Amino acid sequence: MTTDNTNDKASIKEKLAKLLRLAEKAGTPEEAAAAAGKAAELALQYGIDLNSVDPDSNPKVNEEELEDSVDNWEISLASAIAKLNAARVIIWTRNGEHKIRFYGRNACAISARLMHEYLTSTVLRLNRQAALKRKGTSSAERRRFREAFRVGAMNTLCERLHERYEQLRAEGMANSGGTGSALVVAGFFDQEAAALEAHINKHHPNLRSSSFRTNVRDMNGLAQGMAAAKGISLNRQTGGSSSNLKRIS
């Protein structure tokens, strides 16, 4: 009997490892959450600690850092993205420049970084297109328009990301083809948040919270940015590459 239970547990652990690997390859946050939710459901059912399942020797908590320095609107967007992906964002300041790091389970940290790269590059592309239509204005006016556009887009995207997060917690993965119940998916988010908080407090005990303000001096640019962001898909195209579009100053 004991041998059978041991074999069953080993078999379930193999399934858990496959689900976590699947989450790493997911093209959308829903797919990643579906695989992770199913893993959490099996772990609860068979009394297995998910932290003991470590496919490909990946650490419990991984970090993904963006290569480029970021502006304040990108930092605010990163926080909403991290929450949806069961990750945490930390801002590092080096020589006056801000850098973003996403912390979380390997799949979650990678998904958050890729989503941030996709959404910010899309906003910048739409920003450039809108700015090119504003002929006959001064360089200062165009700069104010571009800054406000990006803040408007960020505000709308943050609202949409928060709505999706609340929907996942409330409904589980039923509408996304997954099997995790609302209780399991909500539990997964809460467990990851607690684990990340403990990890960050241990490894970064002197970390301080900071606020990053975004200035708006062009209400037309703000409105156009908010409207443009409503049409941006939150799902990164699978197999696509992140844009190398340079930031507009």
XYZ file of C-alpha atoms in Angstrom:
249
model
C 0.000 0.000 0.000
C 2.798 2.354 0.898
C 4.623 1.488 -2.314
C 1.503 2.208 -4.362
C 1.077 5.579 -2.652
C 4.712 6.426 -3.299
C 4.364 5.496 -6.965
C 1.166 7.523 -7.255
C 2.864 10.533 -5.738
C 5.826 10.183 -8.101
C 3.424 10.007 -11.040
C 1.571 13.113 -9.877
C 4.858 14.948 -9.437
C 5.715 14.137 -13.049
C 2.365 15.587 -14.128
C 3.002 18.666 -12.015
C 6.403 19.143 -13.620
C 4.840 18.916 -17.104
C 2.177 21.465 -16.173
C 4.775 23.911 -14.872
C 6.820 23.476 -18.052
C 3.662 24.114 -20.053
C 3.114 27.303 -18.078
C 6.627 28.443 -19.051
C 5.808 28.029 -22.749
C 2.401 29.691 -22.523
C 1.729 32.487 -24.980
C -0.759 34.345 -22.769
C -1.257 34.961 -19.045
C -4.479 32.909 -19.228
C -2.647 29.869 -20.570
C 0.049 30.201 -17.934
C -2.553 30.594 -15.172
C -4.555 27.630 -16.523
C -1.549 25.318 -16.360
C -0.474 26.667 -12.975
C -4.053 26.425 -11.687
C -4.297 22.767 -12.688
C -0.943 22.123 -11.006
C -2.185 23.793 -7.820
C -5.390 21.721 -7.961
C -3.451 18.445 -8.215
C -1.019 19.521 -5.512
C -3.869 20.277 -3.104
C -5.652 17.038 -3.965
C -2.600 14.846 -3.313
C -0.979 16.877 -0.562
C 2.140 17.778 -2.564
C 4.034 21.012 -1.937
C 4.350 22.774 -5.286
C 7.671 24.214 -4.171
C 9.093 20.690 -4.102
C 8.402 20.306 -7.818
C 11.211 22.030 -9.666
C 11.215 21.148 -13.400
C 14.498 21.660 -15.222
C 16.073 22.708 -11.909
C 14.535 26.169 -12.138
C 14.558 28.064 -8.833
C 11.321 28.797 -7.002
C 11.801 32.491 -7.589
C 13.362 33.784 -10.781
C 14.110 37.338 -11.896
C 13.775 38.889 -15.338
C 15.282 42.320 -15.918
C 14.449 44.641 -18.793
C 17.532 45.751 -20.690
C 16.549 49.370 -21.262
C 15.978 52.097 -18.712
C 12.306 52.973 -18.333
C 10.085 56.006 -17.867
C 7.590 56.487 -15.061
C 4.574 55.413 -17.141
C 6.307 52.104 -17.901
C 6.909 51.519 -14.180
C 3.215 51.991 -13.400
C 2.295 49.610 -16.214
C 4.800 47.044 -14.937
C 3.059 46.833 -11.572
C -0.286 45.926 -13.179
C 1.392 43.401 -15.478
C 3.234 41.754 -12.597
C 0.024 41.350 -10.591
C -1.762 39.637 -13.472
C 1.161 37.256 -13.979
C 1.495 36.334 -10.279
C 4.824 38.164 -10.181
C 6.312 41.181 -8.408
C 8.147 44.172 -9.830
C 11.141 45.903 -8.275
C 12.639 49.153 -9.564
C 16.401 49.672 -9.469
C 17.897 53.120 -9.932
C 21.363 53.281 -11.450
C 23.071 56.539 -12.374
C 19.726 58.299 -12.402
C 18.111 55.705 -14.689
C 15.327 53.325 -13.646
C 15.484 49.596 -14.363
C 12.665 47.061 -13.968
C 13.021 43.553 -12.568
C 10.161 41.057 -12.487
C 10.310 38.449 -9.730
C 8.272 35.236 -9.668
C 8.087 31.576 -10.595
C 10.142 31.138 -13.768
C 7.093 31.031 -16.054
C 5.472 34.003 -14.329
C 8.560 36.234 -14.415
C 9.192 35.496 -18.098
C 5.542 36.031 -19.000
C 5.517 39.387 -17.187
C 8.670 40.578 -18.956
C 7.416 39.542 -22.400
C 4.028 41.140 -21.794
C 5.672 44.384 -20.690
C 7.928 44.464 -23.759
C 4.962 43.812 -26.050
C 2.609 46.380 -24.503
C 5.166 49.177 -24.189
C 6.422 48.695 -27.758
C 2.808 48.788 -28.991
C 2.095 51.992 -27.077
C 5.250 53.593 -28.482
C 4.293 52.601 -32.030
C 0.809 54.087 -31.669
C 2.324 57.137 -29.976
C 4.633 57.770 -32.896
C 1.808 57.375 -35.414
C -0.393 59.843 -33.533
C 2.458 62.348 -33.135
C 3.240 62.308 -36.870
C -0.297 63.554 -37.583
C 0.236 66.655 -35.474
C 1.912 68.842 -38.080
C 2.195 72.568 -37.630
C 2.816 72.417 -33.884
C 6.008 73.331 -32.046
C 8.460 70.710 -30.804
C 7.496 71.527 -27.202
C 3.804 70.995 -27.974
C 4.522 67.692 -29.706
C 6.605 66.550 -26.727
C 3.780 67.371 -24.303
C 1.339 65.521 -26.557
C 3.561 62.423 -26.694
C 4.086 62.376 -22.930
C 0.344 62.715 -22.250
C -0.518 60.069 -24.867
C 1.694 57.500 -23.145
C 0.198 58.279 -19.723
C -3.328 57.959 -21.127
C -2.509 54.617 -22.740
C -0.933 53.396 -19.505
C -4.002 54.347 -17.459
C -6.344 52.449 -19.759
C -4.088 49.397 -19.939
C -3.746 49.284 -16.147
C -7.537 49.364 -15.790
C -7.921 46.527 -18.318
C -5.196 44.442 -16.674
C -6.819 44.895 -13.264
C -10.198 43.852 -14.670
C -8.672 40.708 -16.163
C -6.970 39.878 -12.867
C -10.241 40.202 -10.954
C -12.017 38.086 -13.567
C -9.458 35.292 -13.270
C -9.798 35.256 -9.499
C -13.595 35.329 -9.613
C -14.254 32.860 -12.418
C -11.213 30.601 -12.460
C -10.121 29.296 -15.846
C -13.487 27.971 -17.037
C -13.813 30.608 -19.754
C -10.252 30.073 -20.959
C -10.428 26.341 -21.503
C -8.631 25.544 -18.243
C -9.719 23.340 -15.369
C -8.708 25.362 -12.329
C -11.660 26.482 -10.210
C -11.979 30.080 -9.041
C -10.914 29.037 -5.541
C -7.804 27.271 -6.827
C -6.759 30.100 -9.148
C -7.319 32.714 -6.433
C -5.325 30.544 -4.037
C -2.511 30.296 -6.543
C -2.256 34.089 -6.848
C -2.326 34.479 -3.058
C 0.305 31.763 -2.488
C 2.637 33.275 -5.062
C 2.188 36.762 -3.583
C 3.043 35.489 -0.094
C 6.056 33.513 -1.337
C 7.383 36.518 -3.273
C 6.903 38.844 -0.322
C 8.866 36.473 1.915
C 11.621 36.041 -0.689
C 12.017 39.776 -1.285
C 12.001 40.602 2.430
C 14.730 38.010 2.978
C 16.999 38.934 0.074
C 16.268 42.679 -0.090
C 15.607 43.713 3.526
C 16.453 47.353 2.864
C 14.107 47.741 -0.086
C 12.048 50.923 0.090
C 8.735 51.699 -1.571
C 8.699 54.672 -3.923
C 6.099 56.495 -5.976
C 6.681 57.551 -9.579
C 4.608 60.463 -10.828
C 3.468 60.927 -14.399
C 2.843 64.493 -15.560
C 0.072 65.385 -18.009
C 0.137 68.762 -19.770
C -1.952 67.952 -22.836
C -5.501 66.709 -22.263
C -5.971 65.934 -25.957
C -2.922 63.684 -25.909
C -4.217 62.001 -22.740
C -7.604 61.319 -24.341
C -6.066 59.983 -27.546
C -3.780 57.668 -25.595
C -6.671 56.303 -23.534
C -8.721 55.674 -26.676
C -5.842 54.010 -28.518
C -5.131 51.616 -25.630
C -8.695 50.272 -25.736
C -7.855 48.624 -29.053
C -4.589 46.997 -27.937
C -4.805 43.239 -27.510
C -3.501 42.141 -24.117
C -2.276 38.891 -25.644
C 1.222 38.894 -27.061
C 1.309 37.112 -30.408
C 2.859 33.673 -29.861
C 6.171 33.373 -31.635
C 6.453 37.095 -32.160
C 9.525 39.076 -31.218
C 9.643 42.194 -29.141
C 9.976 45.455 -30.987
C 13.255 47.351 -31.093
C 11.377 50.636 -31.525
C 13.330 53.419 -29.869
C 11.646 55.590 -27.278
C 10.316 58.959 -28.337
C 11.758 61.730 -26.210
